[in-house]
CSV table of C-alpha atoms in Angstrom, one decimal:
chain,number,residue,atom,x,y,z
Y,219,UNK,CA,17.4,43.0,12.9
Y,220,UNK,CA,19.6,39.9,12.9
Y,221,UNK,CA,19.4,37.6,9.9
Y,222,UNK,CA,16.7,34.9,10.5
Y,223,UNK,CA,17.8,31.5,11.5
Y,224,UNK,CA,16.2,28.0,11.7
Y,225,UNK,CA,17.1,25.0,13.8
Y,226,UNK,CA,17.6,21.6,12.4
Y,227,UNK,CA,17.5,18.6,14.8
Y,228,UNK,CA,19.4,15.9,12.9
Y,229,UNK,CA,19.6,12.2,13.8
Y,230,UNK,CA,23.2,11.2,14.3
Y,231,UNK,CA,24.5,7.7,14.5
Y,232,UNK,CA,28.1,6.7,14.1
Y,233,UNK,CA,28.2,3.0,15.1
Y,234,UNK,CA,32.0,2.9,15.4
Y,235,UNK,CA,32.0,5.7,18.0
Y,236,UNK,CA,28.7,5.4,19.8
Y,237,UNK,CA,26.2,2.5,19.8
Y,238,UNK,CA,23.2,4.7,20.6
Y,239,UNK,CA,21.9,7.3,18.1
Y,240,UNK,CA,21.3,10.8,19.3
Y,241,UNK,CA,19.9,14.1,17.9
Y,242,UNK,CA,22.1,17.2,17.3
Y,243,UNK,CA,20.8,20.7,16.9
Y,244,UNK,CA,22.2,23.0,14.2
Y,245,UNK,CA,21.2,26.6,13.9
Y,246,UNK,CA,21.7,27.8,10.4
Y,247,UNK,CA,20.7,30.8,8.3
Y,248,UNK,CA,17.1,30.7,7.1
Y,249,UNK,CA,16.5,31.2,3.4
Y,250,UNK,CA,13.0,31.2,2.1
Y,251,UNK,CA,14.0,29.4,-1.1
Y,252,UNK,CA,16.0,26.7,0.6
Y,253,UNK,CA,14.8,23.1,0.8
Y,254,UNK,CA,15.8,20.9,3.7
Y,255,UNK,CA,18.6,19.4,1.5
Y,256,UNK,CA,20.1,22.8,1.0
Y,257,UNK,CA,20.1,23.3,4.8
Y,258,UNK,CA,21.8,19.9,5.3
Y,259,UNK,CA,24.4,20.7,2.6
Y,260,UNK,CA,25.0,24.0,4.5
Y,261,UNK,CA,25.6,22.1,7.7
Y,262,UNK,CA,27.9,19.6,5.9
Y,263,UNK,CA,29.9,22.4,4.2
Y,264,UNK,CA,30.1,24.9,7.1
Y,265,UNK,CA,29.4,23.3,10.5
Y,266,UNK,CA,29.9,19.6,10.6
Y,267,UNK,CA,31.6,17.7,7.8
Y,268,UNK,CA,31.0,14.3,9.5
Y,269,UNK,CA,27.3,14.4,8.7
Y,270,UNK,CA,26.4,11.5,6.3
Y,271,UNK,CA,23.5,11.4,3.9
Y,272,UNK,CA,22.6,10.5,0.4
Y,273,UNK,CA,21.7,13.0,-2.3
Y,274,UNK,CA,22.3,13.6,-6.0
Y,275,UNK,CA,20.0,15.5,-8.4
Y,276,UNK,CA,18.4,18.1,-6.1
Y,277,UNK,CA,15.3,18.0,-8.4
Y,278,UNK,CA,13.1,15.0,-7.4
Y,279,UNK,CA,14.4,12.7,-10.0
Y,280,UNK,CA,17.1,10.5,-8.5
Y,281,UNK,CA,15.2,9.4,-5.4
Y,282,UNK,CA,18.3,9.4,-3.2
Y,283,UNK,CA,17.5,12.1,-0.6
Y,284,UNK,CA,14.4,10.6,1.1
Y,285,UNK,CA,14.3,11.3,4.8
Y,286,UNK,CA,11.8,11.5,7.6
Y,287,UNK,CA,11.2,15.2,8.0
Y,288,UNK,CA,9.2,16.0,11.1
Y,289,UNK,CA,8.0,12.4,11.1
Y,290,UNK,CA,6.9,12.3,7.5
Y,291,UNK,CA,8.8,10.5,4.7
Y,292,UNK,CA,9.7,13.1,2.1
Y,293,UNK,CA,12.4,13.9,-0.5
Y,294,UNK,CA,14.5,16.5,1.3
Y,295,UNK,CA,15.0,18.3,-2.0
Y,296,UNK,CA,11.3,18.9,-2.2
Y,297,UNK,CA,10.6,20.0,1.4
Y,298,UNK,CA,11.0,23.7,1.7
Y,299,UNK,CA,12.2,25.2,5.0
Y,300,UNK,CA,9.4,27.8,4.7
Y,301,UNK,CA,6.9,25.0,5.3
Y,302,UNK,CA,8.3,24.6,8.8
Y,303,UNK,CA,9.8,28.0,9.7
Y,304,UNK,CA,10.0,29.4,12.4
Y,305,UNK,CA,9.7,25.9,14.1
Y,306,UNK,CA,12.6,23.6,14.2
Y,307,UNK,CA,12.9,20.8,11.6
Y,308,UNK,CA,13.5,17.3,12.8
Y,309,UNK,CA,15.4,15.1,10.2
Y,310,UNK,CA,15.7,11.4,10.6
Y,311,UNK,CA,16.6,8.5,8.3
Y,312,UNK,CA,13.8,6.8,6.5
Y,313,UNK,CA,11.7,4.7,8.9
Y,314,UNK,CA,11.5,0.9,8.6
Y,315,UNK,CA,15.0,0.5,7.3
Y,316,UNK,CA,18.2,-0.3,9.2
Y,317,UNK,CA,20.4,2.7,9.6
Y,318,UNK,CA,24.1,2.5,8.5
Y,319,UNK,CA,25.2,5.9,9.6
Y,320,UNK,CA,23.4,9.2,10.3
Y,321,UNK,CA,20.7,9.6,7.6
Y,322,UNK,CA,22.0,6.8,5.4
Y,323,UNK,CA,19.9,3.6,5.4
Y,324,UNK,CA,20.7,0.1,4.2
Y,325,UNK,CA,19.0,-0.5,0.8
Y,326,UNK,CA,19.6,-4.2,0.6
Y,327,UNK,CA,16.1,-5.4,1.4
Y,328,UNK,CA,14.5,-3.1,-1.1
Y,329,UNK,CA,17.0,-4.0,-3.8
Y,330,UNK,CA,16.5,-7.7,-3.2
Y,331,UNK,CA,12.7,-7.3,-3.4
Y,332,UNK,CA,13.0,-5.2,-6.5
Y,333,UNK,CA,15.0,-7.9,-8.3
Y,334,UNK,CA,12.5,-10.5,-7.2
Y,335,UNK,CA,9.7,-9.0,-9.3
Y,336,UNK,CA,11.7,-9.0,-12.6
Y,337,UNK,CA,11.1,-5.3,-13.3
Y,338,UNK,CA,12.0,-5.3,-17.0
Y,339,UNK,CA,10.4,-6.3,-20.2
Y,340,UNK,CA,10.1,-10.0,-20.6
Y,341,UNK,CA,9.4,-11.5,-24.0
Y,342,UNK,CA,8.4,-15.0,-24.8
Y,343,UNK,CA,10.0,-14.5,-28.2
Y,344,UNK,CA,12.3,-11.6,-28.9
Y,345,UNK,CA,11.6,-10.3,-32.4
Y,346,UNK,CA,14.6,-9.7,-34.6
Y,347,UNK,CA,16.0,-6.2,-34.7
Y,348,UNK,CA,15.2,-6.0,-38.4
Y,349,UNK,CA,11.5,-6.1,-37.5
Y,350,UNK,CA,11.9,-2.7,-35.8
Y,351,UNK,CA,10.7,-1.5,-32.5
Y,352,UNK,CA,7.8,-2.8,-30.4
Y,353,UNK,CA,5.2,-0.1,-31.1
Y,354,UNK,CA,2.5,1.1,-28.7
Y,355,UNK,CA,-0.6,3.2,-29.1
Y,356,UNK,CA,-1.0,6.2,-26.7
Y,357,UNK,CA,-3.6,4.1,-24.8
Y,358,UNK,CA,-1.2,1.2,-24.4
Y,359,UNK,CA,1.4,3.7,-23.0
Y,360,UNK,CA,-1.2,5.3,-20.7
Y,361,UNK,CA,-2.1,1.8,-19.2
Y,362,UNK,CA,1.3,1.7,-17.4
Y,363,UNK,CA,2.8,5.2,-17.6
Y,364,UNK,CA,1.8,6.2,-14.1
Y,365,UNK,CA,3.5,3.2,-12.5
Y,366,UNK,CA,6.6,3.8,-14.6
Y,367,UNK,CA,7.2,7.2,-12.8
Y,368,UNK,CA,8.6,5.4,-9.7
Y,369,UNK,CA,12.1,6.7,-8.8
Y,370,UNK,CA,12.8,4.0,-6.2
Y,371,UNK,CA,13.0,6.6,-3.4
Y,372,UNK,CA,11.5,4.2,-0.9
Y,373,UNK,CA,9.3,6.8,0.8
Y,374,UNK,CA,6.4,4.4,0.3
Y,375,UNK,CA,8.2,1.7,2.4
Y,376,UNK,CA,8.9,4.3,5.1
Y,377,UNK,CA,5.2,5.2,5.1
Y,378,UNK,CA,3.8,1.7,5.0
Y,379,UNK,CA,2.6,0.4,8.4
Y,380,UNK,CA,2.4,-3.2,7.0
Y,381,UNK,CA,6.0,-3.1,6.1
Y,382,UNK,CA,6.8,-1.8,9.5
Y,383,UNK,CA,5.2,-4.8,11.1
Y,384,UNK,CA,6.1,-7.4,8.5
Y,385,UNK,CA,9.5,-6.8,7.0
Y,386,UNK,CA,8.9,-9.8,4.6
Y,387,UNK,CA,6.2,-7.8,2.8
Y,388,UNK,CA,7.2,-7.2,-0.8
Y,389,UNK,CA,6.1,-3.6,-0.4
Y,390,UNK,CA,4.5,-0.9,-2.4
Y,391,UNK,CA,7.2,0.2,-4.9
Y,392,UNK,CA,8.2,-3.4,-5.9
Y,393,UNK,CA,4.5,-4.3,-6.5
Y,394,UNK,CA,3.8,-1.1,-8.4
Y,395,UNK,CA,6.8,-1.8,-10.6
Y,396,UNK,CA,5.7,-5.3,-11.2
Y,397,UNK,CA,2.3,-3.9,-12.3
Y,398,UNK,CA,4.1,-1.4,-14.5
Y,399,UNK,CA,5.5,-4.3,-16.5
Y,400,UNK,CA,2.4,-6.5,-16.2
Y,401,UNK,CA,0.3,-3.7,-17.8
Y,402,UNK,CA,2.8,-3.1,-20.6
Y,403,UNK,CA,1.6,-4.4,-23.9
Y,404,UNK,CA,5.2,-5.3,-24.9
Y,405,UNK,CA,5.6,-7.5,-21.9
Y,406,UNK,CA,4.9,-11.2,-21.7
Y,407,UNK,CA,6.3,-12.0,-18.3
Y,408,UNK,CA,3.3,-11.7,-16.0
Y,409,UNK,CA,3.3,-15.4,-15.2
Y,410,UNK,CA,7.0,-15.2,-14.1
Y,411,UNK,CA,6.1,-12.4,-11.7
Y,412,UNK,CA,3.0,-14.0,-10.4
Y,413,UNK,CA,4.6,-16.4,-8.0
Y,414,UNK,CA,6.3,-13.7,-6.0
Y,415,UNK,CA,3.5,-11.1,-6.5
Y,416,UNK,CA,0.6,-13.3,-5.3
Y,417,UNK,CA,2.5,-15.0,-2.5
Y,418,UNK,CA,1.4,-14.4,1.1
Y,419,UNK,CA,4.2,-11.9,1.5
Y,420,UNK,CA,3.2,-10.2,-1.8
Y,421,UNK,CA,0.0,-8.4,-2.5
Y,422,UNK,CA,-2.0,-10.3,0.0
Y,423,UNK,CA,-0.1,-8.8,3.0
Y,424,UNK,CA,-1.4,-5.3,1.9
Y,425,UNK,CA,-4.4,-4.1,3.9
Y,426,UNK,CA,-4.9,-0.9,1.8
Y,427,UNK,CA,-3.9,1.6,4.4
Y,428,UNK,CA,-3.0,3.9,1.5
Y,429,UNK,CA,-0.1,5.7,3.1
Y,430,UNK,CA,2.2,4.7,0.3
Y,431,UNK,CA,0.1,6.7,-2.2
Y,432,UNK,CA,0.1,9.7,0.2
Y,433,UNK,CA,3.9,9.6,0.5
Y,434,UNK,CA,4.7,9.0,-3.1
Y,435,UNK,CA,6.3,12.2,-4.6
Y,436,UNK,CA,5.7,11.0,-8.2
Y,437,UNK,CA,2.0,10.3,-7.8
Y,438,UNK,CA,2.5,6.6,-8.7
Y,439,UNK,CA,-0.4,5.4,-6.5
Y,440,UNK,CA,1.2,2.1,-5.3
Y,441,UNK,CA,-2.0,1.4,-3.3
Y,442,UNK,CA,-4.0,1.5,-6.5
Y,443,UNK,CA,-1.5,-0.7,-8.2
Y,444,UNK,CA,-1.7,-3.3,-5.5
Y,445,UNK,CA,-5.5,-3.3,-5.6
Y,446,UNK,CA,-5.4,-3.9,-9.3
Y,447,UNK,CA,-2.9,-6.7,-8.9
Y,448,UNK,CA,-5.2,-8.3,-6.3
Y,449,UNK,CA,-8.2,-8.1,-8.6
Y,450,UNK,CA,-6.1,-9.6,-11.5
Y,451,UNK,CA,-4.8,-12.4,-9.3
Y,452,UNK,CA,-8.3,-13.1,-8.0
Y,453,UNK,CA,-9.7,-13.4,-11.5
Y,454,UNK,CA,-6.9,-15.8,-12.4
Y,455,UNK,CA,-7.6,-17.8,-9.3
Y,456,UNK,CA,-11.3,-18.2,-10.2
Y,457,UNK,CA,-10.4,-19.1,-13.7
Y,458,UNK,CA,-8.1,-21.8,-12.5
Y,459,UNK,CA,-10.6,-23.2,-10.0
Y,460,UNK,CA,-13.7,-23.0,-12.2
Y,461,UNK,CA,-12.1,-23.8,-15.5
Y,462,UNK,CA,-9.1,-26.0,-14.7
Y,463,UNK,CA,-9.1,-27.2,-18.3
Y,464,UNK,CA,-8.5,-23.7,-19.5
Y,465,UNK,CA,-4.8,-23.6,-19.0
Y,466,UNK,CA,-2.8,-20.3,-18.9
J,230,UNK,CA,-0.9,-23.8,0.5
J,231,UNK,CA,-2.6,-21.1,2.4
J,232,UNK,CA,-1.4,-18.4,0.0
J,233,UNK,CA,-3.4,-19.8,-2.9
J,234,UNK,CA,-6.7,-19.4,-1.0
J,235,UNK,CA,-6.2,-15.7,-0.4
J,236,UNK,CA,-7.9,-14.6,-3.7
J,237,UNK,CA,-11.1,-16.5,-2.5
J,238,UNK,CA,-11.2,-14.8,0.9
J,239,UNK,CA,-10.3,-11.5,-0.6
J,240,UNK,CA,-13.1,-11.7,-3.2
J,241,UNK,CA,-15.6,-12.3,-0.5
J,242,UNK,CA,-14.1,-9.4,1.5
J,243,UNK,CA,-14.3,-7.1,-1.5
J,244,UNK,CA,-17.9,-8.2,-2.3
J,245,UNK,CA,-18.8,-7.8,1.4
J,246,UNK,CA,-17.3,-4.3,1.4
J,247,UNK,CA,-19.4,-3.3,-1.6
J,248,UNK,CA,-22.5,-4.7,0.1
J,249,UNK,CA,-21.7,-3.0,3.4
J,250,UNK,CA,-21.0,0.3,1.7
J,251,UNK,CA,-23.9,0.4,-0.7
J,252,UNK,CA,-26.8,-1.8,0.5
J,253,UNK,CA,-26.4,-1.8,4.3
J,254,UNK,CA,-26.9,2.0,4.8
J,255,UNK,CA,-30.0,1.9,2.7
J,256,UNK,CA,-31.3,-1.1,4.6
J,257,UNK,CA,-30.6,0.6,7.9
J,258,UNK,CA,-32.2,3.8,6.8
J,259,UNK,CA,-35.3,2.0,5.7
J,260,UNK,CA,-35.8,-0.5,8.5
J,261,UNK,CA,-34.0,1.3,11.3
J,262,UNK,CA,-35.2,4.8,10.7
J,263,UNK,CA,-38.0,5.3,8.1
J,264,UNK,CA,-40.1,2.3,9.1
J,265,UNK,CA,-39.2,2.5,12.8
J,266,UNK,CA,-40.2,6.2,13.0
J,267,UNK,CA,-43.5,5.4,11.3
J,268,UNK,CA,-42.7,7.6,8.3
J,269,UNK,CA,-43.7,4.9,5.9
J,270,UNK,CA,-47.3,5.0,7.2
J,271,UNK,CA,-49.3,1.8,6.5
J,272,UNK,CA,-47.0,0.6,3.7
J,273,UNK,CA,-45.0,-1.5,6.1
J,274,UNK,CA,-47.3,-3.1,8.5
J,275,UNK,CA,-46.1,-6.3,10.0
J,276,UNK,CA,-48.1,-8.5,7.7
J,277,UNK,CA,-47.0,-6.6,4.6
J,278,UNK,CA,-43.4,-6.6,5.6
J,279,UNK,CA,-43.6,-10.3,6.4
J,280,UNK,CA,-45.1,-11.0,3.0
J,281,UNK,CA,-42.3,-9.0,1.3
J,282,UNK,CA,-39.6,-10.7,3.2
J,283,UNK,CA,-41.0,-14.1,2.5
J,284,UNK,CA,-40.6,-13.8,-1.2
J,285,UNK,CA,-37.6,-15.9,-2.4
J,286,UNK,CA,-35.9,-12.9,-4.0
J,287,UNK,CA,-36.1,-11.0,-0.7
J,288,UNK,CA,-34.7,-14.0,1.2
J,289,UNK,CA,-31.8,-14.1,-1.3
J,290,UNK,CA,-31.3,-10.4,-0.9
J,291,UNK,CA,-31.2,-10.7,2.9
J,292,UNK,CA,-28.8,-13.7,2.7
J,293,UNK,CA,-26.4,-11.6,0.6
J,294,UNK,CA,-26.9,-8.6,2.9
J,295,UNK,CA,-26.1,-10.6,6.0
J,296,UNK,CA,-23.5,-13.1,4.7
J,297,UNK,CA,-21.1,-11.0,2.6
J,298,UNK,CA,-20.4,-8.3,5.2
J,299,UNK,CA,-19.6,-11.1,7.7
J,300,UNK,CA,-16.8,-12.1,5.4
J,301,UNK,CA,-15.8,-8.5,5.0
J,302,UNK,CA,-15.6,-8.3,8.8
J,303,UNK,CA,-13.7,-11.6,9.1
J,304,UNK,CA,-11.0,-10.5,6.7
J,305,UNK,CA,-10.5,-7.1,8.3
J,306,UNK,CA,-10.5,-8.5,11.8
J,307,UNK,CA,-8.1,-11.2,10.8
J,308,UNK,CA,-5.5,-8.7,9.6
J,309,UNK,CA,-6.2,-6.4,12.5
J,310,UNK,CA,-5.4,-9.3,14.9
J,311,UNK,CA,-2.2,-10.1,12.9
J,312,UNK,CA,-1.2,-6.4,13.0
J,313,UNK,CA,-1.8,-6.4,16.8
J,314,UNK,CA,0.8,-9.1,17.1
J,315,UNK,CA,-0.9,-12.5,16.6
J,316,UNK,CA,1.5,-13.3,13.8
J,317,UNK,CA,2.5,-16.6,15.5
J,318,UNK,CA,-0.9,-18.1,14.9
J,319,UNK,CA,-1.9,-16.9,11.4
J,320,UNK,CA,-3.7,-20.1,10.5
J,321,UNK,CA,-5.6,-20.1,13.8
J,322,UNK,CA,-6.6,-16.5,13.5
J,323,UNK,CA,-7.8,-17.1,9.9
J,324,UNK,CA,-9.7,-20.2,11.0
J,325,UNK,CA,-11.5,-18.4,13.8
J,326,UNK,CA,-12.4,-15.3,11.8
J,327,UNK,CA,-13.5,-17.0,8.6
J,328,UNK,CA,-15.1,-19.8,10.7
J,329,UNK,CA,-17.2,-17.2,12.5
J,330,UNK,CA,-18.3,-15.8,9.1
J,331,UNK,CA,-19.1,-19.3,7.8
J,332,UNK,CA,-21.1,-20.0,10.9
J,333,UNK,CA,-23.0,-16.8,10.6
J,334,UNK,CA,-23.7,-17.5,7.0
J,335,UNK,CA,-25.1,-21.0,7.8
J,336,UNK,CA,-27.2,-19.5,10.6
J,337,UNK,CA,-28.5,-16.8,8.3
J,338,UNK,CA,-29.4,-19.4,5.7
J,339,UNK,CA,-31.2,-21.6,8.2
J,340,UNK,CA,-33.2,-18.7,9.6
J,341,UNK,CA,-34.1,-17.4,6.1
J,342,UNK,CA,-35.2,-20.8,4.9
J,343,UNK,CA,-37.3,-21.7,7.9
J,344,UNK,CA,-39.3,-18.6,8.8
């Protein structure tokens, strides 16, 4: 019996050669323990060296290898060929992003949005180093830990139908990361994030479709983070309106 | 700025969602099925039902039951219309949707006060 093979249909786009993208089929050996990224690396090494894509760690940590695999946003290092065999596997660049080349998307929009929410610890007053570290109880860590697992893979943006329709939407990962710092007991920067977070293109654009949470490979639950941010902003709003003398 | 009013509409939407999910099915089961099928026997004759509904607390309950889900609908429908492509008229869409909910709320209040 001949060795089993599997077909990959890969999105190809080389703007300097051809303005319209196309799909190319590659038949490669099928290995049960291979993930889609292994298959793409095989193609790059043995069949077509011009194939362009991003990858690094091969273990679901770096967040570089996100692709649309049979129409679903996934990390190609975590999608096993055996999930699809013997059917062909269709590989496309992440949806909702401009394509630079083949499977490589332009990250600029996401990077810009990420910076906008100040995703780092902000202190009103830094305490001197001699005072030691900012200590936290296990409960205080648990309050934000889930949201800190984000690896910036952008699968949630590829999955989000709101982002597909409204590119100005701040998007799931950026909001989840803003929440990650807002919920951190060491952080005092919530008011600095609020203007961007509670703007019309921030949390209020989200209609809680929930596909971001389905797509997230790290179980961050961005949809839950956005709901919690909405509730917190709403409580702030009622406090401001009902108790304008309260200040913040 | 329109953005600053979002929490207000969202809170009505959220409260309406809770009412629509928790109270509305019970109400429909009671008035639409149990009483309508006659399973409640003589407990819900017209006179008794009218007396129950006339109590101020019942009126308040009905007001909440009718009004908040209207705002839930308005918010959902507003975003559905925007998702369908009416982005160019965000303010108009919001005005029509929330306006309908406000009109329904006023109408519900008038009916509940008068009967």
